[in-house]
Tab-separated table of C-alpha atoms in Angstrom:
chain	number	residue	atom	x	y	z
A	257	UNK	CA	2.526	69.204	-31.848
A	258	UNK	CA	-0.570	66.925	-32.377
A	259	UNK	CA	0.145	63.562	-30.974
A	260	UNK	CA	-2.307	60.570	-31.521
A	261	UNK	CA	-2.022	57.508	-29.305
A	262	UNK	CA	-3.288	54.335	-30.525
A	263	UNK	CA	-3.280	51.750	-27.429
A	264	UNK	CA	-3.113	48.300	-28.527
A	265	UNK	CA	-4.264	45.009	-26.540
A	266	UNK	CA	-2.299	42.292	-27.543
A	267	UNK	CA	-4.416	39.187	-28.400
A	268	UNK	CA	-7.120	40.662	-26.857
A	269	UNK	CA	-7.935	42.215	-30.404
A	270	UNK	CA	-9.620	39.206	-31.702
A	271	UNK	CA	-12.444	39.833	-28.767
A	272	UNK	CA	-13.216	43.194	-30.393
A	273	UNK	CA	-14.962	43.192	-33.303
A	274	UNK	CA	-15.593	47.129	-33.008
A	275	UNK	CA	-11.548	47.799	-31.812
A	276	UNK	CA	-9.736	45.474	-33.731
A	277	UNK	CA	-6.394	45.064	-35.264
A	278	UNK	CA	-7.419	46.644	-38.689
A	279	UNK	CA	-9.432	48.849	-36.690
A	280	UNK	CA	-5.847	50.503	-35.547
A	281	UNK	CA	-4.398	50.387	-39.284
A	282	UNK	CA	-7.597	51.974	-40.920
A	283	UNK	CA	-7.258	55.162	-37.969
A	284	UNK	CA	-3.771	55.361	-38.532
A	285	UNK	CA	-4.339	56.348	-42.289
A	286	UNK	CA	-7.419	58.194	-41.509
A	287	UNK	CA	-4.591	60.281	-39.058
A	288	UNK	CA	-2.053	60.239	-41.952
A	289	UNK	CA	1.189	60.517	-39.383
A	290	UNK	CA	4.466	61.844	-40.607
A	291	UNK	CA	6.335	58.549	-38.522
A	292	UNK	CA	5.101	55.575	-36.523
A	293	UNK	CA	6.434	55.663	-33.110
A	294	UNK	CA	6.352	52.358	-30.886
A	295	UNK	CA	6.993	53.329	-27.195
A	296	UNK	CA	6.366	49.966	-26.099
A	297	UNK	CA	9.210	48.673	-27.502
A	298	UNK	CA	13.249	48.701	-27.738
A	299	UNK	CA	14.913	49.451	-31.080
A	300	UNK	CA	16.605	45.746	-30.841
A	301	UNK	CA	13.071	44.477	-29.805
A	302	UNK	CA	11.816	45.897	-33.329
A	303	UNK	CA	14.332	44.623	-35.121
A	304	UNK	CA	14.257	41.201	-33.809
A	305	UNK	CA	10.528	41.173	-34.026
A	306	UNK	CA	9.493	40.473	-31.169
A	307	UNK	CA	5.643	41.901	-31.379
A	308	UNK	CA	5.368	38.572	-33.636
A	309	UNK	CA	6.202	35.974	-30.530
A	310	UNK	CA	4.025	38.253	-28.215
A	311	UNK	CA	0.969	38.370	-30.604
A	312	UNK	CA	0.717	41.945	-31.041
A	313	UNK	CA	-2.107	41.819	-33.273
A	314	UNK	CA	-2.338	45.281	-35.628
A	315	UNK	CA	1.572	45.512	-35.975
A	316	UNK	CA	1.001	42.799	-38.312
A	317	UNK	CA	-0.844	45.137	-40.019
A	318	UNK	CA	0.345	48.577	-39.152
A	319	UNK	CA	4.149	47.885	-39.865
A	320	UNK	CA	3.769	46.748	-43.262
A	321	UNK	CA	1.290	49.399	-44.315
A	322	UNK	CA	4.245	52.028	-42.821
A	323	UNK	CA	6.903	50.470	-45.009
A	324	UNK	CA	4.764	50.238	-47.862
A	325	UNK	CA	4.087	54.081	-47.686
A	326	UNK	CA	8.152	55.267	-46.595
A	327	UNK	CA	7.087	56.100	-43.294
A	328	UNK	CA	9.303	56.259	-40.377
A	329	UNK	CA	9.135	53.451	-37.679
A	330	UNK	CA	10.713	53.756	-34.530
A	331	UNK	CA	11.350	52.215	-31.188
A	332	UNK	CA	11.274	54.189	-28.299
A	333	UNK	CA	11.737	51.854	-25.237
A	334	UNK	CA	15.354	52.444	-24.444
A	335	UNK	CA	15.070	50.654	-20.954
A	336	UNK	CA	14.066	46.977	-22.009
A	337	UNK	CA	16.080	45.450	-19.486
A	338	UNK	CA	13.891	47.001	-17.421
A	339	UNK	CA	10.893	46.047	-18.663
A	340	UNK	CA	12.183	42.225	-18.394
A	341	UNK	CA	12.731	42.524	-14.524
A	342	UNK	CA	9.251	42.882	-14.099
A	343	UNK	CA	8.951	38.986	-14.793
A	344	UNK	CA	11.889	38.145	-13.729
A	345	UNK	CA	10.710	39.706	-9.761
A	346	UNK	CA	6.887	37.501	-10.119
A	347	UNK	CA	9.172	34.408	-10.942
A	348	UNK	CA	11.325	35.057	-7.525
A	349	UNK	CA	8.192	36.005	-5.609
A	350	UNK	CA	6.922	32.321	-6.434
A	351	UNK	CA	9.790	30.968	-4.845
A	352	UNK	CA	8.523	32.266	-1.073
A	353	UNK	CA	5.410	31.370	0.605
A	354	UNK	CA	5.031	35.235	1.619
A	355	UNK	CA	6.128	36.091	-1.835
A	356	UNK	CA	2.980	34.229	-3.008
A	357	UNK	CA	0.724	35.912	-0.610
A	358	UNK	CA	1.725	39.309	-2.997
A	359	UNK	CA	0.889	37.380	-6.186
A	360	UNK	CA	-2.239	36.475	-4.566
A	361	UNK	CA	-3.141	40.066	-4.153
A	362	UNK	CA	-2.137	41.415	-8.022
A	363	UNK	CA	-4.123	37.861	-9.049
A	364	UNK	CA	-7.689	40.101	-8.155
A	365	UNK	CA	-6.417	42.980	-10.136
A	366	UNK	CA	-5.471	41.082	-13.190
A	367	UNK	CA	-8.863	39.575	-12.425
A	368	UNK	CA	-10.151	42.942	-13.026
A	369	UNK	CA	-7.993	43.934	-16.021
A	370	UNK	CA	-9.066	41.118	-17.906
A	371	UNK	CA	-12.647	41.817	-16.991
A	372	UNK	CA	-12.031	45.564	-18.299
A	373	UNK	CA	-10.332	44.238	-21.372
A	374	UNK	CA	-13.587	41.360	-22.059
A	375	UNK	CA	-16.225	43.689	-22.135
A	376	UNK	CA	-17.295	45.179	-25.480
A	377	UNK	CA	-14.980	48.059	-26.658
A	378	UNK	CA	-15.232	50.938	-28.719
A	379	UNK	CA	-12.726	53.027	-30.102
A	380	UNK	CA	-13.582	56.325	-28.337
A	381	UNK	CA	-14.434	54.392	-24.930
A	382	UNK	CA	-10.531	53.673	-24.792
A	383	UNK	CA	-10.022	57.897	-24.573
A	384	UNK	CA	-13.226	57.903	-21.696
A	385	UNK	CA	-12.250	59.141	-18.273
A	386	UNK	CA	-13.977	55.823	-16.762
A	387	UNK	CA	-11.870	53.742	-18.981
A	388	UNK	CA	-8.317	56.080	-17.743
A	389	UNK	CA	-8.761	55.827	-14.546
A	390	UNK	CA	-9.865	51.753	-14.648
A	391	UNK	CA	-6.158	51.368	-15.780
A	392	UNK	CA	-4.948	53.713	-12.972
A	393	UNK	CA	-6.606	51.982	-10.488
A	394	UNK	CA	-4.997	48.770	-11.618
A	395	UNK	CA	-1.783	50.530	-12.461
A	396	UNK	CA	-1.583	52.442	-9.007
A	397	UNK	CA	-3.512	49.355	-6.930
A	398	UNK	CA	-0.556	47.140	-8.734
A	399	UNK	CA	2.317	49.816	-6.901
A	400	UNK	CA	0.702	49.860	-3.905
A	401	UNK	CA	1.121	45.597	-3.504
A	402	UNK	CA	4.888	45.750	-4.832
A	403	UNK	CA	6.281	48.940	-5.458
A	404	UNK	CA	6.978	51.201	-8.630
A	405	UNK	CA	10.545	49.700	-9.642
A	406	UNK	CA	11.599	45.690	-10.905
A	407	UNK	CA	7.748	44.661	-10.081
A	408	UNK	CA	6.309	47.697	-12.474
A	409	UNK	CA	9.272	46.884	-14.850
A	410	UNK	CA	9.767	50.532	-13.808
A	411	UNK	CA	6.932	51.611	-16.370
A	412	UNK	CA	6.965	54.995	-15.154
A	413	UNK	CA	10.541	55.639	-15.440
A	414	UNK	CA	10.671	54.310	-19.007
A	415	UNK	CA	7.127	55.834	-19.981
A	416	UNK	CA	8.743	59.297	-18.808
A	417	UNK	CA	11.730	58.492	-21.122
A	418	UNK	CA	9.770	57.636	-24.038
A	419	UNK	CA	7.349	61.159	-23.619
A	420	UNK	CA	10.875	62.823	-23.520
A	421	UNK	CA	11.652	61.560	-27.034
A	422	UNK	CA	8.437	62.016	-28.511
A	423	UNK	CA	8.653	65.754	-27.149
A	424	UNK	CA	11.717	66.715	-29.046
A	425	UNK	CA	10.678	65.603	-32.195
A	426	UNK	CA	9.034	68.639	-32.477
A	427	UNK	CA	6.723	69.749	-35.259
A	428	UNK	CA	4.985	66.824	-37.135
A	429	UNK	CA	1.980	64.367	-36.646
A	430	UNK	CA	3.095	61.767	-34.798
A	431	UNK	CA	1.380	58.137	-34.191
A	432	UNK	CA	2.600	56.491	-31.022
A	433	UNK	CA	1.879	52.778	-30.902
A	434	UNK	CA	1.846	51.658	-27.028
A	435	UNK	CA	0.923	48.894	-24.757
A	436	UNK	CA	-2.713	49.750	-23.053
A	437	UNK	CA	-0.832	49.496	-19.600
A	438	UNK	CA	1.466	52.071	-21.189
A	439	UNK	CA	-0.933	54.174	-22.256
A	440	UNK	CA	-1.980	56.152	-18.961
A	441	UNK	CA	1.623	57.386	-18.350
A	442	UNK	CA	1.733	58.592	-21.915
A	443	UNK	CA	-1.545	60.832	-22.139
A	444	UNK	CA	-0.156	61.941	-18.918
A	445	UNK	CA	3.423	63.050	-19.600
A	446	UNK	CA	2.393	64.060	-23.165
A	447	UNK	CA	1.051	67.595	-23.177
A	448	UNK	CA	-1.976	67.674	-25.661
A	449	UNK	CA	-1.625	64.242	-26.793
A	450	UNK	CA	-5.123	62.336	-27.776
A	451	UNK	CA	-6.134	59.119	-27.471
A	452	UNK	CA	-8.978	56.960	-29.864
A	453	UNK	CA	-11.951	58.847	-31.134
A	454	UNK	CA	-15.429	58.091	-32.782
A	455	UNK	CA	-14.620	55.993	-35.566
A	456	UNK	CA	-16.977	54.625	-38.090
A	457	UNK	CA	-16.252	50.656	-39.155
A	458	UNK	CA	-14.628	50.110	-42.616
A	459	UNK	CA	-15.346	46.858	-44.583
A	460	UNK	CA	-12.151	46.030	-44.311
A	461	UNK	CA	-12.442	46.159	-40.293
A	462	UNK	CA	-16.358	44.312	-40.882
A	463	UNK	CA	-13.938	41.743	-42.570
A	464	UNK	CA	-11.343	41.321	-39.797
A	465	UNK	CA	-14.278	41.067	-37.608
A	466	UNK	CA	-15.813	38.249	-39.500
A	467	UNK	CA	-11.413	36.306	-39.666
A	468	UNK	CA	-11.032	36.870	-35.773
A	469	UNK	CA	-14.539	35.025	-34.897
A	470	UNK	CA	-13.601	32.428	-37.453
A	471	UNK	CA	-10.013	32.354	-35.246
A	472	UNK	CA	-12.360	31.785	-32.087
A	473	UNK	CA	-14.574	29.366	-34.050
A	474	UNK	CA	-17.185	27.334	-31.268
A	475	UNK	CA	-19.200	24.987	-31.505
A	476	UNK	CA	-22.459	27.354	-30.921
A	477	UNK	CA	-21.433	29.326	-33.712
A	478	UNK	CA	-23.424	28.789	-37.150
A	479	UNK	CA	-20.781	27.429	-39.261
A	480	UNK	CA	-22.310	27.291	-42.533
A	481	UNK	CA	-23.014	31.256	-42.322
A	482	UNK	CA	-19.392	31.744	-41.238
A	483	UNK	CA	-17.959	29.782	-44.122
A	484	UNK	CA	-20.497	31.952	-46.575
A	485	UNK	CA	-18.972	34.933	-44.856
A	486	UNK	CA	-15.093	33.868	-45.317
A	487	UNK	CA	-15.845	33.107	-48.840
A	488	UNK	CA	-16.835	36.357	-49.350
A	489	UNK	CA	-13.868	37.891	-47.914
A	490	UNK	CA	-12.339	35.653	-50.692
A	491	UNK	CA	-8.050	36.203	-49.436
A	492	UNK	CA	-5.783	33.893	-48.273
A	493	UNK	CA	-6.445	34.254	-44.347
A	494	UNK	CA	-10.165	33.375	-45.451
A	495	UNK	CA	-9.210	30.330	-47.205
A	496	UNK	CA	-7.273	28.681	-44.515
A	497	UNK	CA	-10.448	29.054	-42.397
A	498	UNK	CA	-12.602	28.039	-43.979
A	499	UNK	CA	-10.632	25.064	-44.408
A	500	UNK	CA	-9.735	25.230	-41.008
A	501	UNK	CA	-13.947	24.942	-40.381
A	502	UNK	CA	-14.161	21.560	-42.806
A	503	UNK	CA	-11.210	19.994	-40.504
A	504	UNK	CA	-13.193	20.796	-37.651
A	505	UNK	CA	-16.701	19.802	-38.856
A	506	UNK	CA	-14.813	16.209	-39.700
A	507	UNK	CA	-14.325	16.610	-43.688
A	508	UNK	CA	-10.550	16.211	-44.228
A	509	UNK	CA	-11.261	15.963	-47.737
A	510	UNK	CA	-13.127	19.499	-48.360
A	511	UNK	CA	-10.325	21.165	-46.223
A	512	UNK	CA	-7.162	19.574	-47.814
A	513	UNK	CA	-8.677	20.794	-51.184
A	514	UNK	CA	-8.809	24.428	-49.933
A	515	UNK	CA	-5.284	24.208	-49.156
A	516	UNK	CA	-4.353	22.717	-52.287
A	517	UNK	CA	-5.698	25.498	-53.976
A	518	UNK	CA	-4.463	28.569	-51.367
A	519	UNK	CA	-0.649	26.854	-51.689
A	520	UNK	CA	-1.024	27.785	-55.280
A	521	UNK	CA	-1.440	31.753	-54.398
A	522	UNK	CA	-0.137	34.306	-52.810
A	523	UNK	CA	-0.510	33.957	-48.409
A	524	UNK	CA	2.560	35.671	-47.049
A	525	UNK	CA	0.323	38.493	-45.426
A	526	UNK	CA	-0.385	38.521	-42.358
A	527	UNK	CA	3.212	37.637	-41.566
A	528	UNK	CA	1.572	34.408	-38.884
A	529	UNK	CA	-0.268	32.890	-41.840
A	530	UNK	CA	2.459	31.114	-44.220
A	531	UNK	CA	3.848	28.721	-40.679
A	532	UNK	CA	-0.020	28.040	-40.155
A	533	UNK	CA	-0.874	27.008	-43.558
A	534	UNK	CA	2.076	25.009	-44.069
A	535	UNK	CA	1.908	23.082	-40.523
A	536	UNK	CA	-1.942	22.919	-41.200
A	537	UNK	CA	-1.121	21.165	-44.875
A	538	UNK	CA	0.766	18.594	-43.121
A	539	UNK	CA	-1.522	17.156	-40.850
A	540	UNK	CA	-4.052	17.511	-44.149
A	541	UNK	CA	-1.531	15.304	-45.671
A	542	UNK	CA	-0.862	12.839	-42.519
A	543	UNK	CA	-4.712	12.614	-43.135
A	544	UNK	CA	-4.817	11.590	-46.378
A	545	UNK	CA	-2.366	9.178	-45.995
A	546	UNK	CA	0.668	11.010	-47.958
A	547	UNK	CA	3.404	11.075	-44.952
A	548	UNK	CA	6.114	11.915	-47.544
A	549	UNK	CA	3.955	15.204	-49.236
A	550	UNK	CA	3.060	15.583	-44.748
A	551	UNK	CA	6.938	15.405	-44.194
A	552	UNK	CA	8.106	17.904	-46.759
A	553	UNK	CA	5.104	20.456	-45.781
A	554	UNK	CA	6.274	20.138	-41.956
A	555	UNK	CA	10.339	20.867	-43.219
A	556	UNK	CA	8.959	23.890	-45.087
A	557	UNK	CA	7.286	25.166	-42.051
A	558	UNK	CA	10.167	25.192	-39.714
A	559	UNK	CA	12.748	26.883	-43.049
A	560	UNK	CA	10.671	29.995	-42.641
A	561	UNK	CA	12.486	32.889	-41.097
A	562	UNK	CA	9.680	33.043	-38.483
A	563	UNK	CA	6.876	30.677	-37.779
A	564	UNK	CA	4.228	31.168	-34.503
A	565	UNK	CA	4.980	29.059	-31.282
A	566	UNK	CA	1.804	26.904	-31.920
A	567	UNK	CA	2.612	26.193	-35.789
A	568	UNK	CA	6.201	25.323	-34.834
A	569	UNK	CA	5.274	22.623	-32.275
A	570	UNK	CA	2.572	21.432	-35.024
A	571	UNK	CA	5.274	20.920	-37.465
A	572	UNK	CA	7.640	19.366	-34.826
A	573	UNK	CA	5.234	17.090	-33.700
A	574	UNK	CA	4.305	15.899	-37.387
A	575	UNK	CA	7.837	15.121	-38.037
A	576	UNK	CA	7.690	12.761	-35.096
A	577	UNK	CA	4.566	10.795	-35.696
A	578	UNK	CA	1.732	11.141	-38.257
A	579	UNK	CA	-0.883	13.518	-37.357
A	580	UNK	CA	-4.039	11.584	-36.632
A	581	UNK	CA	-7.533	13.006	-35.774
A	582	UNK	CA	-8.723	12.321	-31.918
């Protein structure tokens, strides 16, 4: 039963340019699964869509590639009140002064996790025996300072569960979709399974690449070659950053004109994109003066079925008092 295991890190995409959220969609097709399978999350989680408010980066890509092509997508996670005790046991820990002395402890190993998950990835690196047992170590080093139960979000109960499901699906080629902590417990219970291989870099990945550093734009980065770049790229993503690159480099006027035009095509995809542009237009509006044509772009922000935490408190913020810059 070949099984293929694509571990995914959250935000911490946008770091990667080599292991990035396309990067999952483009193996997926190269793997060409019979079903999706998410063992990271609850069939209610899915439905509600909950990956959105956590920023699970390549579901935004992944999940509407699946539907597009009738494949099968399905939550695995039958335990998610378990998974939700794991915050709910740091928040009581806080409460006690020895309770903090624990938190103190995991704080070096989430030191280290986020060190392991900085560093340059590859895809293949994520399958390596040094990379495995760097998430054991902060797995096991996390259940030696708590416990494996409410701290863990009893990960290795629910992990076992999940491997039980994707076992008895028998024949087929299965992707599972999982949370890198996750991951571990799956390669472990799942006889055969495989994890990320040598994978050469698509354009389409060279272009997600080029959108996540625009995401990340500094000031040490050379602007003018990343707005050459995004025009290139030449979608609707590109387009608001690039305009999002004028706003920044202090031309209101070259930015609001991007999003004149990209209002006037098609930005629905990725799924985070229409409650940025519109919140974005707003404060382009505020800008230029036109609080009414601000107003009605911050209403039409907060209508949408689902708009990202930061966009949300953009728009709510521009209803109360005109955006200004400084």
């Amino acid at each position: 039963m070949p099984v293929l295991i694509l571990p995914t890190l959250g935000s911490f995409h946008i770091l990667h340019p080599r292991y990035n959220a396309v990067t999952i969609l483009e193996m997926a097709k190269a793997y060409g699964p019979r079903a999706v399978l998410l063992a990271s999350y609850a069939p209610a989680e899915l439905e509600a869509g909950l990956w959105r408010d956590v920023g699970d980066l390549p579901l935004f890509h992944l999940l509407p590639w699946a539907e597009r092509n009738g494949l099968e997508v399905a939550a695995l996670d039958k335990h998610p009140n378990l998974k939700v005790q794991a915050e709910q046991f740091r928040q009581a820990l806080a409460q006690f002064p020895r309770g903090q002395e624990f938190l103190a402890q995991a704080a070096e190993l989430e030191r280290r996790l986020q060190a392991l998950l900085t560093r340059p990835l590859l895809p293949d690196m994520l399958s390596s025996p040094a990379f495995v047992d760097e998430l054991w170590n902060y797995l096991d080093g996390f259940a030696q300072v708590f416990g494996e139960g409410p701290a863990t979000g009893f990960r290795a109960q629910r992990m076992q569960a999940v491997a039980e499901q994707i076992g008895s699906r028998g024949e087929g080629r299965w992707l599972v979709i999982s949370d890198l902590l996750d991951y571990p417990y799956l390669l472990r219970e799942i006889p055969g399974t495989t994890g990320p291989g040598a994978h050469a870099s698509s354009p389409a990945e060279a272009d997600r690449a080029i959108l996540d550093r625009a995401w990340r734009l500094e000031e040490k980065d050379d602007w003018s070659l990343l707005l050459q770049q995004l025009q290139e790229i030449a979608d609707a993503e590109a387009q608001y950053l690039a305009a999002q690159i004028y706003l920044a480099a202090g031309r209101p006027e070259d930015a609001l004109a991007l999003m004149e035009a990209l209002l006037h095509s098609e930005f629905a995809h990725p799924a985070y994109l229409p409650g940025y542009v519109l919140a974005r237009y707003g404060q382009l509006q505020d800008l230029a003066g036109n609080r009414q044509a601000a107003l009605r772009a911050y209403q039409a922000t907060l209508a949408l079925s689902w708009v990202p935490a930061e966009a949300r408190e953009i728009a709510l913020a521009g209803q109360r008092n005109p955006f200004k810059l400084g």
